[in-house]
mmCIF file of C-alpha atoms in Angstrom:
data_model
loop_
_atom_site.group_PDB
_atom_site.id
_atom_site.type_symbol
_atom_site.label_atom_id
_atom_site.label_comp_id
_atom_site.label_asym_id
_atom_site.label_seq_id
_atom_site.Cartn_x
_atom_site.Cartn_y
_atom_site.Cartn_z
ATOM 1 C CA UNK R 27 158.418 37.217 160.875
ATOM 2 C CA UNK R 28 159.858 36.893 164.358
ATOM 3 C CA UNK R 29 157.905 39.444 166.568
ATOM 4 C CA UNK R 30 160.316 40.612 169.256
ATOM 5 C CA UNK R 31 159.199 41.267 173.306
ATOM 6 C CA UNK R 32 161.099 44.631 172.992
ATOM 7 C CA UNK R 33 161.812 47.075 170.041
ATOM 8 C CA UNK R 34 164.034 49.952 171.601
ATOM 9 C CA UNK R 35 163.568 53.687 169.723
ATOM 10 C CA UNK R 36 165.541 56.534 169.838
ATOM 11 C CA UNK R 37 168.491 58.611 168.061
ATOM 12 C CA UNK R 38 171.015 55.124 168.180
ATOM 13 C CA UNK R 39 173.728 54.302 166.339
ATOM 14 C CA UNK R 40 174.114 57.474 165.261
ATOM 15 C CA UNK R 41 177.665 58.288 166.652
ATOM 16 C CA UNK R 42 176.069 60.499 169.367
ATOM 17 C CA UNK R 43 177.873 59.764 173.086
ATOM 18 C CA UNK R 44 174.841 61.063 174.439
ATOM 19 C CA UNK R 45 172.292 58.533 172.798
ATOM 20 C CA UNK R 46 174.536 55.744 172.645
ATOM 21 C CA UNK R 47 174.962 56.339 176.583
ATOM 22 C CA UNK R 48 171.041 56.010 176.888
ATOM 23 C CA UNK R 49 170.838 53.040 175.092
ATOM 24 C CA UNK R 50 173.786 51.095 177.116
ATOM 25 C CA UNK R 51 171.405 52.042 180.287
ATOM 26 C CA UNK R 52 168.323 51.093 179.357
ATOM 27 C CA UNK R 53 169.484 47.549 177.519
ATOM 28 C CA UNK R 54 171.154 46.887 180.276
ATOM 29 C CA UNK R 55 168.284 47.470 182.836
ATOM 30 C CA UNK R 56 165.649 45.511 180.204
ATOM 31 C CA UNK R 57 168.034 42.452 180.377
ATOM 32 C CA UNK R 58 167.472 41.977 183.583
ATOM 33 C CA UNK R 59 163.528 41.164 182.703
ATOM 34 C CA UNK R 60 163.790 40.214 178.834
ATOM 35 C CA UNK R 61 166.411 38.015 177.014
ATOM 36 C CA UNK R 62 168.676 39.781 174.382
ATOM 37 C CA UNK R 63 167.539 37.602 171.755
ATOM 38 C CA UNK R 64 164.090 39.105 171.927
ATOM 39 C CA UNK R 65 164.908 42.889 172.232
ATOM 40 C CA UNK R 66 165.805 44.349 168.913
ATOM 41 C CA UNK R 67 167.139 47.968 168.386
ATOM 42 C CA UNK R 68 166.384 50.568 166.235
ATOM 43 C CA UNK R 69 169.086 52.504 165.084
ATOM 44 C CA UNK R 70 170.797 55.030 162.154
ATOM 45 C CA UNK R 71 174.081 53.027 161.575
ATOM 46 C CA UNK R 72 173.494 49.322 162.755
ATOM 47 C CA UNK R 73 177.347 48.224 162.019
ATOM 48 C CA UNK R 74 178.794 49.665 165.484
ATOM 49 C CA UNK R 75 175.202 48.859 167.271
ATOM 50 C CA UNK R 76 175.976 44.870 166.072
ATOM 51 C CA UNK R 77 179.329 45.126 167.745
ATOM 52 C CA UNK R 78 178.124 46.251 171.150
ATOM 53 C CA UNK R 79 174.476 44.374 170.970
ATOM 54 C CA UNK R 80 176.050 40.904 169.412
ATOM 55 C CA UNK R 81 173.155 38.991 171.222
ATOM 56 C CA UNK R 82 170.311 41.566 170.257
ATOM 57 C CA UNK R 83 169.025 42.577 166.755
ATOM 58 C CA UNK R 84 169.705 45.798 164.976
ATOM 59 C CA UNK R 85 166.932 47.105 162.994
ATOM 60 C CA UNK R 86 167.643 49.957 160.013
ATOM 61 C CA UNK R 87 165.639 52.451 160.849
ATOM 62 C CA UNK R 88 164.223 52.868 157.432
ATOM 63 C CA UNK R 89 163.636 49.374 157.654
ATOM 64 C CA UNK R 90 160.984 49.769 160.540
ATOM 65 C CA UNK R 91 157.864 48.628 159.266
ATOM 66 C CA UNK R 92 158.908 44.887 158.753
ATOM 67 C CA UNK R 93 158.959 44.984 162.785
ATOM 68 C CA UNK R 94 156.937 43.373 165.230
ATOM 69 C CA UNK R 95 156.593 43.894 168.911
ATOM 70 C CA UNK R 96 155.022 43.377 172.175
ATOM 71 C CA UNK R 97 156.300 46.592 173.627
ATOM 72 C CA UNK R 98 157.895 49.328 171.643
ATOM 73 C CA UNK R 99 160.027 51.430 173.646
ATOM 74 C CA UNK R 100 161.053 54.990 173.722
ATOM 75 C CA UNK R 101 164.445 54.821 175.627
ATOM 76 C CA UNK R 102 165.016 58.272 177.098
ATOM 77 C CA UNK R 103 166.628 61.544 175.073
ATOM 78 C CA UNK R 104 165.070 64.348 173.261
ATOM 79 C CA UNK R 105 163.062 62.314 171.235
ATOM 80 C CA UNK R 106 160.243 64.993 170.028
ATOM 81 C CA UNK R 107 161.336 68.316 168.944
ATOM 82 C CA UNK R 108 161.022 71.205 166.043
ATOM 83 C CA UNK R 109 163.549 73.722 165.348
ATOM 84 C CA UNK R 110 161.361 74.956 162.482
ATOM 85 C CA UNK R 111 163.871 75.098 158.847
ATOM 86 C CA UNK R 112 166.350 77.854 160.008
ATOM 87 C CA UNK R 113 169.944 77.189 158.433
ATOM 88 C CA UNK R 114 169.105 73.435 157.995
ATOM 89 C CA UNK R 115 166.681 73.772 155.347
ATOM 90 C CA UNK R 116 170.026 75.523 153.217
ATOM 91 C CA UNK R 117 171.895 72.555 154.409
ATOM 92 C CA UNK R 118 169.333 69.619 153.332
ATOM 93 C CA UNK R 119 169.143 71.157 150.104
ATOM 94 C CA UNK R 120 171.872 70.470 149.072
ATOM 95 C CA UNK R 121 172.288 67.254 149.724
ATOM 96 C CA UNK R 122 169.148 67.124 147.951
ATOM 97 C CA UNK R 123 170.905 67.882 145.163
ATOM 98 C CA UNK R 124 174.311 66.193 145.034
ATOM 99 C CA UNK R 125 172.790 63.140 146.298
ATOM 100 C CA UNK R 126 169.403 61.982 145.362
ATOM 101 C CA UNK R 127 169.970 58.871 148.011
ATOM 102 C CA UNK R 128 169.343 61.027 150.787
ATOM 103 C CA UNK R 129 166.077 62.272 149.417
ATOM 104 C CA UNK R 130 164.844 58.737 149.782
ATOM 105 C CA UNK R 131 165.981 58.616 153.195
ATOM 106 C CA UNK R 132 164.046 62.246 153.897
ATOM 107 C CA UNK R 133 160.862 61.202 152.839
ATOM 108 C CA UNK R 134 160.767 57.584 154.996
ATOM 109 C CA UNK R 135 162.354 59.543 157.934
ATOM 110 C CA UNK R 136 159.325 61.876 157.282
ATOM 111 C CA UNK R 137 156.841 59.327 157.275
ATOM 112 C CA UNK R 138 158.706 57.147 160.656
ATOM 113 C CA UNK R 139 158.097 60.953 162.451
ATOM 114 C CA UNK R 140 154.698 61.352 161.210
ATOM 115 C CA UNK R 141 153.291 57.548 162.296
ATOM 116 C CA UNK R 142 152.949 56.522 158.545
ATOM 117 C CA UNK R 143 155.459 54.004 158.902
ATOM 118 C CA UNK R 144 154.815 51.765 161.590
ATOM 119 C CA UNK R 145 156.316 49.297 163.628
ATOM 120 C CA UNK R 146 153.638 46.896 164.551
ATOM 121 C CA UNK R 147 153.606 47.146 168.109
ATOM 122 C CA UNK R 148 150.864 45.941 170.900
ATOM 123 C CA UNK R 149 151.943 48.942 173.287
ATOM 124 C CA UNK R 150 154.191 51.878 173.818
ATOM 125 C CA UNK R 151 156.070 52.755 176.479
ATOM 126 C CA UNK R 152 158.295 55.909 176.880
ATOM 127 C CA UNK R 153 160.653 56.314 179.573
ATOM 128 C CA UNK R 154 162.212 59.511 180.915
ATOM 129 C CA UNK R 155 161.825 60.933 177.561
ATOM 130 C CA UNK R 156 162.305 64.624 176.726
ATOM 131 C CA UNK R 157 160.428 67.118 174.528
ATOM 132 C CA UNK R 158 160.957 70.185 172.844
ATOM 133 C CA UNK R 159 161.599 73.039 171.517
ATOM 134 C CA UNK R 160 159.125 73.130 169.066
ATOM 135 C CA UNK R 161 159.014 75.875 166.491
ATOM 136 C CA UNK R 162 154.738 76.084 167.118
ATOM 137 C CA UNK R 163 152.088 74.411 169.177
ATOM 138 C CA UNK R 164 150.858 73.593 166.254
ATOM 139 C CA UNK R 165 153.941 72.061 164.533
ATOM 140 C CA UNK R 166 152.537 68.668 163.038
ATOM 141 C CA UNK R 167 155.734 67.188 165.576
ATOM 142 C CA UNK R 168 154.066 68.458 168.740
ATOM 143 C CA UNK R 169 150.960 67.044 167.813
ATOM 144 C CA UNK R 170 151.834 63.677 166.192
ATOM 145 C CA UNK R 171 154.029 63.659 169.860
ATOM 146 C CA UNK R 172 150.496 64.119 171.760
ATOM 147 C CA UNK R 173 148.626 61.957 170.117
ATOM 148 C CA UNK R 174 150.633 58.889 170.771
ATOM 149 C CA UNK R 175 151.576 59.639 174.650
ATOM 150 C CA UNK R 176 147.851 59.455 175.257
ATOM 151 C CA UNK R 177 147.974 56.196 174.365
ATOM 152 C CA UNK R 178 151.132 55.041 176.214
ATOM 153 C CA UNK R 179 151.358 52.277 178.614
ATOM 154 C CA UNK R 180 153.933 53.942 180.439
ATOM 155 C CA UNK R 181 155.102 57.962 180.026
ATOM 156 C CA UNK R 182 157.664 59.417 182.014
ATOM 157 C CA UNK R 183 159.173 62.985 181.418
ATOM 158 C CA UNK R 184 162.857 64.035 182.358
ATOM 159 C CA UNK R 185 162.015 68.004 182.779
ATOM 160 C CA UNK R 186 160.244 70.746 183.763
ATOM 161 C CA UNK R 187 159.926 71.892 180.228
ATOM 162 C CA UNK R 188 158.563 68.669 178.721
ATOM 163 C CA UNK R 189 155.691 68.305 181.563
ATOM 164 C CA UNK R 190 154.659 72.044 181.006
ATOM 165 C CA UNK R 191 153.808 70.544 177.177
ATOM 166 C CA UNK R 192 151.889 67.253 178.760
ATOM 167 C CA UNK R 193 150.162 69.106 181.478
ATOM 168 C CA UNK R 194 148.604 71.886 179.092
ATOM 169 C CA UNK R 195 147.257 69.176 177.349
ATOM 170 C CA UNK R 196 145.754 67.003 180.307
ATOM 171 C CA UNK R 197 147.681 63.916 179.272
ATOM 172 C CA UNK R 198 148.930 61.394 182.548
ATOM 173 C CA UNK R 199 152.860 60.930 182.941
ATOM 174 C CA UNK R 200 155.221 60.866 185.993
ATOM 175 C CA UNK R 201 157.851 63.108 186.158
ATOM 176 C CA UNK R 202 161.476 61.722 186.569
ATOM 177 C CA UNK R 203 165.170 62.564 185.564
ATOM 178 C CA UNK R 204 167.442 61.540 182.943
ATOM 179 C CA UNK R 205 167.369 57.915 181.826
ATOM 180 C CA UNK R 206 171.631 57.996 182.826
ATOM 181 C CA UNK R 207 171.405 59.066 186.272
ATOM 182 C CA UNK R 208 170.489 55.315 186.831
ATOM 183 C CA UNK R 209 173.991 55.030 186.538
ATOM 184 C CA UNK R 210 176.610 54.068 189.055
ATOM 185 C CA UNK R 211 180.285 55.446 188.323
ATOM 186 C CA UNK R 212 183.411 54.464 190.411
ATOM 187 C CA UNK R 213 185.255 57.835 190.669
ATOM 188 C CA UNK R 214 188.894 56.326 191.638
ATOM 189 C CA UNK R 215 190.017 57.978 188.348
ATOM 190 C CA UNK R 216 191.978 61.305 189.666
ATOM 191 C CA UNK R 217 191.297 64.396 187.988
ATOM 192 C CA UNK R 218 194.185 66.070 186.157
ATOM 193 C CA UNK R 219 194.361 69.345 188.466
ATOM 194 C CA UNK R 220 194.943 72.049 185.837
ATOM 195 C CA UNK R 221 192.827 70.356 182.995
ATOM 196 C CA UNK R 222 190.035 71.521 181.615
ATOM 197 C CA UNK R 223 187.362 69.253 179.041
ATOM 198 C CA UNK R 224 185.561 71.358 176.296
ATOM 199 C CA UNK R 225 182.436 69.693 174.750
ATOM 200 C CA UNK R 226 181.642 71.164 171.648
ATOM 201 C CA UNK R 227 179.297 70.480 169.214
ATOM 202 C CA UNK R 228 178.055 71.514 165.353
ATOM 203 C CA UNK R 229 174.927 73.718 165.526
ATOM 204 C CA UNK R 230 173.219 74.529 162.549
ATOM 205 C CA UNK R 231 169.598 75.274 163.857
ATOM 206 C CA UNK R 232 170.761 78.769 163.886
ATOM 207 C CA UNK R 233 173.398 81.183 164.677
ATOM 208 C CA UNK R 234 175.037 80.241 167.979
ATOM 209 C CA UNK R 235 177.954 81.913 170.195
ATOM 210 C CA UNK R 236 178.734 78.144 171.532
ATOM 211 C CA UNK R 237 180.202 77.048 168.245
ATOM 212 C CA UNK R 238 183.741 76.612 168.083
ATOM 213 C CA UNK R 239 184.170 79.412 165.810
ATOM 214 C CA UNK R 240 182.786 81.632 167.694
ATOM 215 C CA UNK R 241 183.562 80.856 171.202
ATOM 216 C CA UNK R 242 186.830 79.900 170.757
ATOM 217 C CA UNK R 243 187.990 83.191 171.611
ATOM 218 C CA UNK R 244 186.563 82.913 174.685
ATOM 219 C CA UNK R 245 188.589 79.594 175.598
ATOM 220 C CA UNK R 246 192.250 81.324 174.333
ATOM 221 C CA UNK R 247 191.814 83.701 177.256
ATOM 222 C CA UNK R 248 191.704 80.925 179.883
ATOM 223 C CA UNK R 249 195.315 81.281 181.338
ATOM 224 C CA UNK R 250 197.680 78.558 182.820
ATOM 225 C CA UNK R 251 195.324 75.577 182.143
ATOM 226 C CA UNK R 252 195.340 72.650 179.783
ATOM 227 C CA UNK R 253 192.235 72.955 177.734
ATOM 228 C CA UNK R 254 191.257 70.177 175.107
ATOM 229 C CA UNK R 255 188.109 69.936 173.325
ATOM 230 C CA UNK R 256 185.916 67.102 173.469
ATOM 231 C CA UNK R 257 183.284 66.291 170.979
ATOM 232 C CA UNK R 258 180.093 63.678 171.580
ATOM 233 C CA UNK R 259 178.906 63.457 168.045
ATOM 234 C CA UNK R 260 180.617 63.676 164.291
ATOM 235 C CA UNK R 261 180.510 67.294 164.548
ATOM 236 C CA UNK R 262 182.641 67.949 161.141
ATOM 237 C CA UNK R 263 183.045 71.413 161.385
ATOM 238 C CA UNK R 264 184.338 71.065 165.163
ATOM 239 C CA UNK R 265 186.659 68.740 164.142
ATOM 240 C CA UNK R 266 187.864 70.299 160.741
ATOM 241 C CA UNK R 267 188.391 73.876 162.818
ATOM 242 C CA UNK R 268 190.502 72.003 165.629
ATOM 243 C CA UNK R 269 192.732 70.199 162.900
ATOM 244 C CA UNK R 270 193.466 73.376 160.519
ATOM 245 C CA UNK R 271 194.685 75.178 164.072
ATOM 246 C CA UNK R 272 196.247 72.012 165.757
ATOM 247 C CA UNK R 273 194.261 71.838 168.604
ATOM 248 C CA UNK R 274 194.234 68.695 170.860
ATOM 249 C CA UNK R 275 190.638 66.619 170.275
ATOM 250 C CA UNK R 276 188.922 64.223 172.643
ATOM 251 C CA UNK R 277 185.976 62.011 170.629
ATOM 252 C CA UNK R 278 183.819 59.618 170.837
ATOM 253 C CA UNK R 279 184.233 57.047 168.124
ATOM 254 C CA UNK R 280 182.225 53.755 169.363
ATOM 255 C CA UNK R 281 183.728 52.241 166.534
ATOM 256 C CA UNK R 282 186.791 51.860 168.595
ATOM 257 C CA UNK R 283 185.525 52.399 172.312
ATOM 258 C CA UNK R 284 183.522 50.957 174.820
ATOM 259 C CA UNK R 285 180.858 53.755 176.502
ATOM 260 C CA UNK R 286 182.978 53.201 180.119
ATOM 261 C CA UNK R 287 186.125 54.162 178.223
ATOM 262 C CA UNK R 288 185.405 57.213 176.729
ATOM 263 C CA UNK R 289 183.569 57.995 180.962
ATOM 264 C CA UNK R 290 186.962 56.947 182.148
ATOM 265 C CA UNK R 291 188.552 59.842 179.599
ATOM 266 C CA UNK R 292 186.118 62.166 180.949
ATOM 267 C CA UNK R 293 186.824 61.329 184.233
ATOM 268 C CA UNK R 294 190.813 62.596 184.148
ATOM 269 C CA UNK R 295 189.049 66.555 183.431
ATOM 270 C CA UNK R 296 188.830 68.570 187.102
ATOM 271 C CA UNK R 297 186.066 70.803 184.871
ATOM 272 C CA UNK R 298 183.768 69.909 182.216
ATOM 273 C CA UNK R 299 182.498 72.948 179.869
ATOM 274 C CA UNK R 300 179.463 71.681 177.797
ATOM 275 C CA UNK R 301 177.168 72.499 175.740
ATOM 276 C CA UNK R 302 175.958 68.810 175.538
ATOM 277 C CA UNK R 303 173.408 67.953 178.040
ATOM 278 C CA UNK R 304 174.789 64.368 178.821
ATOM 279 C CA UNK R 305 177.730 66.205 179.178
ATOM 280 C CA UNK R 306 176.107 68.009 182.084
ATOM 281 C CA UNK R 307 174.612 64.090 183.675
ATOM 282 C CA UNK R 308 178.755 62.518 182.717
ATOM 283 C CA UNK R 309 179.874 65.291 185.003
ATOM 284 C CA UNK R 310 177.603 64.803 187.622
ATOM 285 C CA UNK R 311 178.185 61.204 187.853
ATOM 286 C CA UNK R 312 182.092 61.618 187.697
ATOM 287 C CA UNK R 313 182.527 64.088 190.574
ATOM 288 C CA UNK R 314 183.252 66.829 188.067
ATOM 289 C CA UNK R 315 182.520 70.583 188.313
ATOM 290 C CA UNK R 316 180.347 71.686 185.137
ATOM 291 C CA UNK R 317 179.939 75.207 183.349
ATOM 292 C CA UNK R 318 176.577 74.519 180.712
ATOM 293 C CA UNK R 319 176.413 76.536 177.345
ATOM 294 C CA UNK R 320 172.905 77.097 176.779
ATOM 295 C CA UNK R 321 173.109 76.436 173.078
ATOM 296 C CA UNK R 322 169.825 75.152 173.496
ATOM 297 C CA UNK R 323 166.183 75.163 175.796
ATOM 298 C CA UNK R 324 167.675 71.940 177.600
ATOM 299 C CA UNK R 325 171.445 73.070 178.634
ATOM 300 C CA UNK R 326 169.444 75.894 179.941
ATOM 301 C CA UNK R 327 166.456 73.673 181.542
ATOM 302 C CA UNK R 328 169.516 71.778 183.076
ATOM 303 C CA UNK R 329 170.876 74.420 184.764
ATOM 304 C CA UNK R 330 168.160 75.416 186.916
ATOM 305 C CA UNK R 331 166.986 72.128 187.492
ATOM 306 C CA UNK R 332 170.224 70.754 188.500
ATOM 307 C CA UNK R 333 171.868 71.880 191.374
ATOM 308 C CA UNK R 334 175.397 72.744 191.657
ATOM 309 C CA UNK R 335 175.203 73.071 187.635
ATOM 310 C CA UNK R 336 176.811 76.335 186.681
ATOM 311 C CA UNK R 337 175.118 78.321 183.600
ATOM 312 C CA UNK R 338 177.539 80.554 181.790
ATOM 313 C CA UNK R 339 176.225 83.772 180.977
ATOM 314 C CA UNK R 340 178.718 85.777 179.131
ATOM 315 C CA UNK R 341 180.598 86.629 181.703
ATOM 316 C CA UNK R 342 184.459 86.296 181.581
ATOM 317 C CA UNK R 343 185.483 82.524 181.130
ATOM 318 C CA UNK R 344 188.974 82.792 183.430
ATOM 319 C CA UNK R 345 187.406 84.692 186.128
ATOM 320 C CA UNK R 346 184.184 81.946 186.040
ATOM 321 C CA UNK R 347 186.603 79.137 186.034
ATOM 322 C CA UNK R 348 188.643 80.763 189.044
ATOM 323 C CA UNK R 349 185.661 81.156 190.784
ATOM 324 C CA UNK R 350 184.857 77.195 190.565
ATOM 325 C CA UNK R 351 188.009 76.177 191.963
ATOM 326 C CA UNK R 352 187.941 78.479 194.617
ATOM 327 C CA UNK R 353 184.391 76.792 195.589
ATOM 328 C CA UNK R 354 185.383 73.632 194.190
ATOM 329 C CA UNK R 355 184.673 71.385 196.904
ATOM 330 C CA UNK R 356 180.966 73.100 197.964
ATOM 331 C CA UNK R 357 180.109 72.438 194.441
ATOM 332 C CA UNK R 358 181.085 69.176 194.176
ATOM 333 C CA UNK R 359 179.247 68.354 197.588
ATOM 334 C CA UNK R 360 176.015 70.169 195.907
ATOM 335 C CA UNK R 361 176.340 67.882 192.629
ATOM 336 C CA UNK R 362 176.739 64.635 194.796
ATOM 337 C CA UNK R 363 173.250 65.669 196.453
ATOM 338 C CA UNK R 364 171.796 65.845 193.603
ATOM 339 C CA UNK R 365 173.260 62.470 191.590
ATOM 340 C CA UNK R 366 172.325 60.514 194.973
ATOM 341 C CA UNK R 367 168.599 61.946 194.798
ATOM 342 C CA UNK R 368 168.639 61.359 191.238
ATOM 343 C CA UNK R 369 170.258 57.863 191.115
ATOM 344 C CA UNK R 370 167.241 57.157 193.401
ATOM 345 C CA UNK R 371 164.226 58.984 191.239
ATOM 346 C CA UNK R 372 166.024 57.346 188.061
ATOM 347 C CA UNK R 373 166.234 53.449 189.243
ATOM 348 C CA UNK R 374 162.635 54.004 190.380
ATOM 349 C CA UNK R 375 161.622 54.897 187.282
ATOM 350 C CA UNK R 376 163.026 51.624 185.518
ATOM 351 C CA UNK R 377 161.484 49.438 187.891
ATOM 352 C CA UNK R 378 157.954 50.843 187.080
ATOM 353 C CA UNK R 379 159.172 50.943 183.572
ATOM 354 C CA UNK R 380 160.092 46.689 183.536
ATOM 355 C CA UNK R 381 156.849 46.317 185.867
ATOM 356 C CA UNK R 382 154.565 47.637 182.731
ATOM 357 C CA UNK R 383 156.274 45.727 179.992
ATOM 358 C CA UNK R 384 153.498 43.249 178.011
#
């Protein structure tokens, strides 16, 4: 069994923009060290991740404990979190039933989460990785989560949020930003002036305002703009509600697209609404004014971390987005302060990163 230098982990391959995004910037920043013929990737769907990766191998994720490594990596994104059962529990149930497939694929996801299933690894390294929410401090998550960062060879945070967890528990980490802001974007692309990107996404944690059924109400009474929603993920019910109303969809489908093509559709919005947190970074790094929908701990996290990042808070949508093109171009100056200090914090980060690989 070959036993690779680099195994990278995370959410890949699983037609999230977001994740796939993370995974094009930390390959391509491991290259530069490793060869691709002895990194391997660990990933949900590995047909799309074999298109992109030809050179590199695809691992099943359920397939994980027939891997070997020298260093298994944690490649940035909210890889440790517990919403507690909520609506999913309804939702896993009955898939339960119709399909007893998935209830295989439960069980070994359960086990991957829970270290019973193990890639054979000689260290771990996790870089500008994220944490939280978890339902408890004593959710068997949190814990499992503790108990291997002690160990790391290399642990870097993105957030406030997920130090607060490593600092309460006296483990060692640096503090850095997203994995993405490594990133450098040419901004020729010109921004459509009266356009307007919505990224939406399927939430069923728990009730949420920021769905498209319920905020879309909020978007009709945006006047003399051209709004189009834009999803990151396979978001069904996004996607069913825009097609039964004919509404005009923007999405990611990396069967088709390259990650700097779906960026250079991004790029033609003058404002991004999101409540997808690399939706928040894309804008950043395109010159683009954001609003964030706290859907979740992070959009909010984002917000105040992030400066020039504007939270909505229930206020009237037109008179919000009037008030960012009247400011349009301080904001945009405030956002380019912060993507050159993160761009700097970010490609630090990797270098320690490739310095502590075995």
């Amino acid at each position: 069994m070959k036993k690779y230098k680099v195994i990278l982990r995370g959410a890949y391959g699983a037609y999230n923009f977001g994740d796939d995004a993370l995974l094009n910037v930390i390959y391509n920043k491991i290259v530069t060290k490793v060869e691709k013929k002895d990194i391997a990737i660990f990933g949900s769907n590995i047909s799309y991740l074999k298109e992109h990766y030809p050179q590199s191998y695809v691992i099943d994720k359920f397939q994980s404990s027939n891997s070997k490594c020298n260093n298994l990596v944690y490649g940035g994104g909210t890889q440790f979190y517990d919403f507690g059962s909520g609506s999913r529990l309804n939702i896993d149930t009955f898939k339960l039933i119709l399909k007893p497939s998935y209830l295989l694929k439960k069980i070994k996801s359960k086990l991957i989460q829970s270290n019973n299933l193990l890639i054979d690894y000689d260290c771990e390294q996790y870089v500008c990785v994220g944490m939280g929410p978890f339902k408890s401090l004593n959710s068997k998550v949190f814990k499992n989560a503790l108990n291997q960062m002690k160990h790391a060879a290399f642990l870097s945070v993105r957030d406030n949020k997920s130090s607060y967890y490593l600092d309460s528990n006296s483990i060692n980490y640096s503090k850095t930003v997203d994995l993405c802001f490594s990133k450098k974007i040419k901004t020729e692309q010109k921004y459509e002036e009266d356009s307007v990107g919505v990224i939406l996404r399927d939430w069923d944690f728990y009730e949420s305002e920021f769905t498209i059924e319920n905020f879309w109400k909020n978007l009709t009474k945006i006047k003399n703009k051209n709004i189009k929603i834009i999803t990151f993920g396979k978001d069904i019910k996004t996607k069913d509600f825009c097609k039964r109303n004919n509404i005009d969809i923007l999405s990611w489908d990396p069967e088709k697209m390259k990650i700097d093509d779906f960026i250079l559709d991004l790029s033609k919005f003058k404002i991004l609404i999101t409540s997808r947190f690399h939706g928040i970074i894309y804008s950043i790094l395109l010159d683009r004014a954001v609003i964030s929908l706290p859907i979740e701990p992070k959009l909010e996290q984002a917000a105040k971390e992030l400066d020039g990042v504007i939270s909505f808070n229930g206020e009237c949508l037109n008179s919000l987005i009037k008030e960012v093109e009247k400011n349009y171009s301080n904001i945009i100056s405030r956002l380019n302060v912060t993507k050159i200090k993160n761009y700097s914090v970010a490609n630090n980060t990797l270098n320690e990163f490739l310095d502590s690989l075995k």
